[in-house]
PDB file of C-alpha atoms and ligand atoms in Angstrom:
ATOM      1  CA  MET A1280      -1.229  17.547 -14.843  1.00 95.00           C
ATOM      2  CA  LYS A1281      -0.238  18.443 -11.322  1.00 97.00           C
ATOM      3  CA  THR A1282       3.250  18.149  -9.879  1.00 97.00           C
ATOM      4  CA  ILE A1283       4.075  18.982  -6.216  1.00 98.00           C
ATOM      5  CA  TYR A1284       7.653  19.979  -5.367  1.00 98.00           C
ATOM      6  CA  GLU A1285       8.949  20.469  -1.790  1.00 98.00           C
ATOM      7  CA  SER A1286      11.356  23.434  -1.258  1.00 98.00           C
ATOM      8  CA  PHE A1287      13.585  23.992   1.739  1.00 98.00           C
ATOM      9  CA  SER A1288      15.373  27.091   0.640  1.00 98.00           C
ATOM     10  CA  GLU A1289      15.197  29.974  -1.769  1.00 98.00           C
ATOM     11  CA  ASP A1290      17.539  28.085  -4.071  1.00 98.00           C
ATOM     12  CA  ASP A1291      15.328  25.041  -4.164  1.00 98.00           C
ATOM     13  CA  THR A1292      12.557  27.330  -5.315  1.00 98.00           C
ATOM     14  CA  ALA A1293      14.758  28.905  -7.916  1.00 97.00           C
ATOM     15  CA  SER A1294      15.620  25.409  -9.189  1.00 98.00           C
ATOM     16  CA  VAL A1295      11.917  24.555  -9.651  1.00 98.00           C
ATOM     17  CA  GLY A1296      11.667  27.785 -11.648  1.00 98.00           C
ATOM     18  CA  ALA A1297      14.726  26.829 -13.750  1.00 97.00           C
ATOM     19  CA  ALA A1298      13.272  23.390 -14.435  1.00 97.00           C
ATOM     20  CA  LEU A1299       9.969  24.995 -15.717  1.00 98.00           C
ATOM     21  CA  ALA A1300      12.036  27.310 -17.917  1.00 97.00           C
ATOM     22  CA  ALA A1301      13.657  24.289 -19.574  1.00 97.00           C
ATOM     23  CA  LYS A1302      10.273  23.017 -20.476  1.00 96.00           C
ATOM     24  CA  CYS A1303       9.050  26.220 -22.101  1.00 97.00           C
ATOM     25  CA  ARG A1304       9.163  26.820 -25.850  1.00 97.00           C
ATOM     26  CA  GLY A1305       7.669  30.383 -25.969  1.00 97.00           C
ATOM     27  CA  GLY A1306       4.153  31.502 -25.751  1.00 97.00           C
ATOM     28  CA  GLU A1307       3.441  30.102 -22.256  1.00 98.00           C
ATOM     29  CA  VAL A1308       1.735  32.095 -19.636  1.00 98.00           C
ATOM     30  CA  ILE A1309       2.781  31.253 -16.017  1.00 98.00           C
ATOM     31  CA  LYS A1310       0.504  32.255 -13.113  1.00 98.00           C
ATOM     32  CA  LEU A1311       2.250  32.602  -9.794  1.00 98.00           C
ATOM     33  CA  SER A1312       0.326  32.940  -6.600  1.00 97.00           C
ATOM     34  CA  GLY A1313       0.819  32.370  -2.905  1.00 97.00           C
ATOM     35  CA  GLY A1314       0.952  35.631  -0.839  1.00 91.00           C
ATOM     36  CA  LEU A1315       3.627  38.035   0.155  1.00 93.00           C
ATOM     37  CA  GLY A1316       6.970  36.536   0.714  1.00 95.00           C
ATOM     38  CA  ALA A1317       5.844  33.083  -0.547  1.00 97.00           C
ATOM     39  CA  GLY A1318       8.779  32.966  -3.094  1.00 98.00           C
ATOM     40  CA  LYS A1319       7.119  33.982  -6.373  1.00 97.00           C
ATOM     41  CA  THR A1320      10.034  36.335  -7.205  1.00 96.00           C
ATOM     42  CA  ALA A1321      12.545  33.660  -6.128  1.00 97.00           C
ATOM     43  CA  PHE A1322      10.955  31.211  -8.628  1.00 98.00           C
ATOM     44  CA  VAL A1323      11.128  33.834 -11.411  1.00 97.00           C
ATOM     45  CA  LYS A1324      14.855  34.399 -10.580  1.00 96.00           C
ATOM     46  CA  GLY A1325      15.493  30.705 -11.203  1.00 96.00           C
ATOM     47  CA  PHE A1326      13.381  30.717 -14.469  1.00 97.00           C
ATOM     48  CA  VAL A1327      15.319  33.804 -15.722  1.00 96.00           C
ATOM     49  CA  LYS A1328      18.711  32.322 -14.820  1.00 94.00           C
ATOM     50  CA  ASN A1329      17.972  29.285 -16.924  1.00 94.00           C
ATOM     51  CA  ALA A1330      16.353  30.997 -19.946  1.00 91.00           C
ATOM     52  CA  ALA A1331      17.924  34.481 -20.146  1.00 87.00           C
ATOM     53  CA  GLU A1332      20.593  35.387 -22.706  1.00 81.00           C
ATOM     54  CA  ASN A1333      22.581  37.012 -19.889  1.00 79.00           C
ATOM     55  CA  SER A1334      22.204  34.757 -16.843  1.00 70.00           C
ATOM     56  CA  ALA A1335      23.741  37.606 -14.781  1.00 73.00           C
ATOM     57  CA  ASP A1336      20.456  39.649 -15.290  1.00 71.00           C
ATOM     58  CA  VAL A1337      19.275  40.805 -11.925  1.00 75.00           C
ATOM     59  CA  VAL A1338      15.739  40.005 -11.271  1.00 76.00           C
ATOM     60  CA  SER A1339      13.828  42.255  -9.001  1.00 79.00           C
ATOM     61  CA  SER A1340      10.284  42.549  -8.145  1.00 74.00           C
ATOM     62  CA  PRO A1341       8.451  44.635 -10.789  1.00 68.00           C
ATOM     63  CA  THR A1342       6.053  45.830  -8.114  1.00 66.00           C
ATOM     64  CA  PHE A1343       6.564  49.471  -8.987  1.00 65.00           C
ATOM     65  CA  SER A1344       6.876  49.049 -12.675  1.00 72.00           C
ATOM     66  CA  ILE A1345       4.214  46.286 -13.171  1.00 85.00           C
ATOM     67  CA  MET A1346       6.516  44.622 -15.761  1.00 89.00           C
ATOM     68  CA  ASN A1347      10.148  43.731 -16.267  1.00 92.00           C
ATOM     69  CA  ILE A1348      11.484  42.318 -19.622  1.00 93.00           C
ATOM     70  CA  TYR A1349      14.419  39.987 -19.890  1.00 94.00           C
ATOM     71  CA  SER A1350      15.782  38.801 -23.218  1.00 92.00           C
ATOM     72  CA  GLY A1351      15.991  35.068 -23.386  1.00 93.00           C
ATOM     73  CA  THR A1352      17.974  32.638 -25.550  1.00 94.00           C
ATOM     74  CA  LYS A1353      14.737  31.099 -26.783  1.00 95.00           C
ATOM     75  CA  PHE A1354      12.000  33.618 -26.088  1.00 96.00           C
ATOM     76  CA  PRO A1355      11.629  37.047 -24.478  1.00 96.00           C
ATOM     77  CA  ILE A1356      10.560  36.853 -20.825  1.00 96.00           C
ATOM     78  CA  TYR A1357       7.914  39.207 -19.408  1.00 96.00           C
ATOM     79  CA  HIS A1358       7.783  39.368 -15.706  1.00 96.00           C
ATOM     80  CA  PHE A1359       4.620  41.000 -14.336  1.00 95.00           C
ATOM     81  CA  ASP A1360       3.683  41.890 -10.660  1.00 93.00           C
ATOM     82  CA  THR A1361       0.100  42.870 -10.422  1.00 93.00           C
ATOM     83  CA  TYR A1362       0.102  43.441  -6.679  1.00 91.00           C
ATOM     84  CA  ARG A1363      -0.681  47.112  -7.041  1.00 90.00           C
ATOM     85  CA  VAL A1364      -3.213  46.635  -9.886  1.00 92.00           C
ATOM     86  CA  LYS A1365      -6.833  47.018  -8.834  1.00 94.00           C
ATOM     87  CA  ASN A1366      -8.354  44.511 -11.310  1.00 95.00           C
ATOM     88  CA  SER A1367      -8.140  43.100 -14.825  1.00 96.00           C
ATOM     89  CA  VAL A1368      -9.880  46.137 -16.289  1.00 96.00           C
ATOM     90  CA  GLU A1369      -7.205  48.365 -14.952  1.00 95.00           C
ATOM     91  CA  PHE A1370      -4.545  46.091 -16.142  1.00 95.00           C
ATOM     92  CA  GLU A1371      -6.049  45.837 -19.637  1.00 94.00           C
ATOM     93  CA  TYR A1372      -6.292  49.594 -19.750  1.00 93.00           C
ATOM     94  CA  SER A1373      -2.691  50.267 -18.668  1.00 91.00           C
ATOM     95  CA  VAL A1374      -0.687  47.322 -19.996  1.00 93.00           C
ATOM     96  CA  GLY A1375      -2.957  45.555 -22.480  1.00 94.00           C
ATOM     97  CA  LEU A1376      -3.308  41.830 -23.174  1.00 96.00           C
ATOM     98  CA  ASP A1377      -1.035  41.400 -26.196  1.00 96.00           C
ATOM     99  CA  TYR A1378       1.850  39.988 -24.158  1.00 97.00           C
ATOM    100  CA  PHE A1379      -0.383  36.950 -23.281  1.00 97.00           C
ATOM    101  CA  GLU A1380      -0.841  36.097 -26.992  1.00 96.00           C
ATOM    102  CA  GLY A1381       2.788  36.627 -28.065  1.00 95.00           C
ATOM    103  CA  ASN A1382       5.728  34.369 -28.470  1.00 96.00           C
ATOM    104  CA  GLY A1383       7.384  35.302 -25.245  1.00 97.00           C
ATOM    105  CA  VAL A1384       6.816  33.670 -21.726  1.00 98.00           C
ATOM    106  CA  CYS A1385       4.752  35.708 -19.366  1.00 98.00           C
ATOM    107  CA  LEU A1386       5.278  35.098 -15.704  1.00 98.00           C
ATOM    108  CA  VAL A1387       2.593  36.869 -13.527  1.00 97.00           C
ATOM    109  CA  GLU A1388       2.873  37.394  -9.768  1.00 96.00           C
ATOM    110  CA  TRP A1389      -0.441  37.890  -8.017  1.00 95.00           C
ATOM    111  CA  ALA A1390      -2.098  36.367 -11.118  1.00 96.00           C
ATOM    112  CA  GLU A1391      -5.399  35.856  -9.163  1.00 95.00           C
ATOM    113  CA  ILE A1392      -5.925  39.628  -9.416  1.00 95.00           C
ATOM    114  CA  ILE A1393      -6.203  39.478 -13.263  1.00 96.00           C
ATOM    115  CA  GLU A1394      -7.217  35.796 -13.579  1.00 95.00           C
ATOM    116  CA  ASP A1395     -10.257  36.616 -15.848  1.00 96.00           C
ATOM    117  CA  VAL A1396      -8.066  38.012 -18.619  1.00 97.00           C
ATOM    118  CA  LEU A1397      -5.424  35.218 -18.463  1.00 97.00           C
ATOM    119  CA  PRO A1398      -5.679  32.449 -21.009  1.00 97.00           C
ATOM    120  CA  CYS A1399      -7.201  29.084 -19.847  1.00 96.00           C
ATOM    121  CA  THR A1400      -4.075  27.421 -21.191  1.00 97.00           C
ATOM    122  CA  ALA A1401      -1.911  29.122 -18.495  1.00 98.00           C
ATOM    123  CA  ILE A1402       0.382  27.079 -16.295  1.00 98.00           C
ATOM    124  CA  SER A1403      -0.277  27.712 -12.597  1.00 98.00           C
ATOM    125  CA  VAL A1404       2.361  27.820  -9.861  1.00 98.00           C
ATOM    126  CA  PHE A1405       1.067  27.915  -6.329  1.00 98.00           C
ATOM    127  CA  ILE A1406       3.531  28.424  -3.517  1.00 98.00           C
ATOM    128  CA  GLU A1407       2.452  27.657   0.097  1.00 97.00           C
ATOM    129  CA  ASN A1408       4.186  28.049   3.427  1.00 96.00           C
ATOM    130  CA  ASP A1409       3.876  25.426   6.158  1.00 95.00           C
ATOM    131  CA  PRO A1410       5.306  26.771   9.425  1.00 94.00           C
ATOM    132  CA  SER A1411       4.588  23.373  11.031  1.00 96.00           C
ATOM    133  CA  VAL A1412       7.362  22.021   8.716  1.00 96.00           C
ATOM    134  CA  GLY A1413       9.734  24.915   9.003  1.00 94.00           C
ATOM    135  CA  GLY A1414      10.069  28.693   8.251  1.00 95.00           C
ATOM    136  CA  ASP A1415      11.857  28.100   4.965  1.00 97.00           C
ATOM    137  CA  TYR A1416       9.626  25.260   3.732  1.00 98.00           C
ATOM    138  CA  ARG A1417       7.450  25.785   0.765  1.00 98.00           C
ATOM    139  CA  LYS A1418       5.215  23.453  -1.068  1.00 98.00           C
ATOM    140  CA  ILE A1419       5.067  24.285  -4.736  1.00 98.00           C
ATOM    141  CA  THR A1420       2.249  22.970  -6.912  1.00 98.00           C
ATOM    142  CA  VAL A1421       2.704  23.334 -10.596  1.00 98.00           C
ATOM    143  CA  THR A1422      -0.390  22.607 -12.729  1.00 98.00           C
ATOM    144  CA  PHE A1423      -0.375  22.221 -16.508  1.00 97.00           C
ATOM    145  CA  PRO A1424      -4.039  22.486 -17.812  1.00 93.00           C
ATOM    146  CA  ASP A1425      -5.247  19.300 -19.496  1.00 87.00           C
TER     147      ASP A1425
HETATM  148  N1  LIG B 615      11.854  27.823   0.388  1.00 64.57           N
HETATM  149  C1  LIG B 615      11.941  29.092   0.078  1.00 64.57           C
HETATM  150  N2  LIG B 615      11.577  29.434  -1.266  1.00 64.57           N
HETATM  151  C2  LIG B 615      11.622  30.834  -1.536  1.00 64.57           C
HETATM  152  N3  LIG B 615      11.881  31.783  -0.649  1.00 64.57           N
HETATM  153  C3  LIG B 615      12.210  31.460   0.571  1.00 64.57           C
HETATM  154  C4  LIG B 615      12.285  30.145   0.991  1.00 64.57           C
HETATM  155  N4  LIG B 615      12.612  30.087   2.302  1.00 64.57           N
HETATM  156  C5  LIG B 615      12.743  31.353   2.613  1.00 64.57           C
HETATM  157  N5  LIG B 615      12.551  32.232   1.673  1.00 64.57           N
HETATM  158  C6  LIG B 615      12.658  33.627   1.688  1.00 64.57           C
HETATM  159  O1  LIG B 615      11.317  34.196   1.510  1.00 64.57           O
HETATM  160  C7  LIG B 615      11.337  35.428   0.703  1.00 64.57           C
HETATM  161  C8  LIG B 615      10.624  35.221  -0.634  1.00 64.57           C
HETATM  162  O2  LIG B 615      10.561  36.369  -1.232  1.00 64.57           O
HETATM  163  P1  LIG B 615       9.979  36.697  -2.663  1.00 64.57           P
HETATM  164  O3  LIG B 615      10.586  35.599  -3.669  1.00 64.57           O
HETATM  165  O4  LIG B 615      10.313  38.037  -3.022  1.00 64.57           O
HETATM  166  O5  LIG B 615       8.531  36.393  -2.414  1.00 64.57           O
HETATM  167  P2  LIG B 615       7.292  36.987  -3.199  1.00 64.57           P
HETATM  168  O6  LIG B 615       7.713  37.382  -4.532  1.00 64.57           O
HETATM  169  O7  LIG B 615       6.309  35.751  -3.219  1.00 64.57           O
HETATM  170  O8  LIG B 615       6.566  38.020  -2.340  1.00 64.57           O
HETATM  171  C9  LIG B 615      12.861  35.699   0.532  1.00 64.57           C
HETATM  172  O9  LIG B 615      13.235  36.594   1.462  1.00 64.57           O
HETATM  173  C10 LIG B 615      13.445  34.283   0.656  1.00 64.57           C
HETATM  174  O10 LIG B 615      14.919  34.418   1.096  1.00 64.57           O
HETATM  175 MG1  LIG B 616       7.454  39.196  -5.678  1.00 64.57          MG
END
């Protein structure tokens, strides 16, 4: 099932993330793609705000740490950024794949880099710019596999 959202601000994008968090039960893997500055981290911020035990948790890009962990009210949240990971082999070697089979929710920025080791049940979030509409405009496509 595919749903398209239109976002006109960072807050709008965060709200789409928060709405997805409300639907999660634990065990989901969420793939985020869309290029640098698309709004992947903004989406995760909204997700964490909805689902975290401490909604004041500050979400930052885990680019330099590969993963940040937030404790959620319903499930732990694992936030990955694989921008600096070469490929899935390197990811599997350094981080491992256990998180994708656990009870937490995994949100993976730059998911396309490690696509081949992500479960086929993963939910995909694709964020696109469209400068012809406006600099802050984003089209967000959320796809749940059939
Ligand atoms: N509609 C929008 N949704 C999300 N971010 C937006 C939007 N409009 C402008 N921005 C800006 O774009 C940037 C997105 O940054 P970030 O979420 O870190 O992107 P990414 O993680 O995809 O690299 C922020 O500076 C944010 O303020
Ligand atoms: Mg980011």
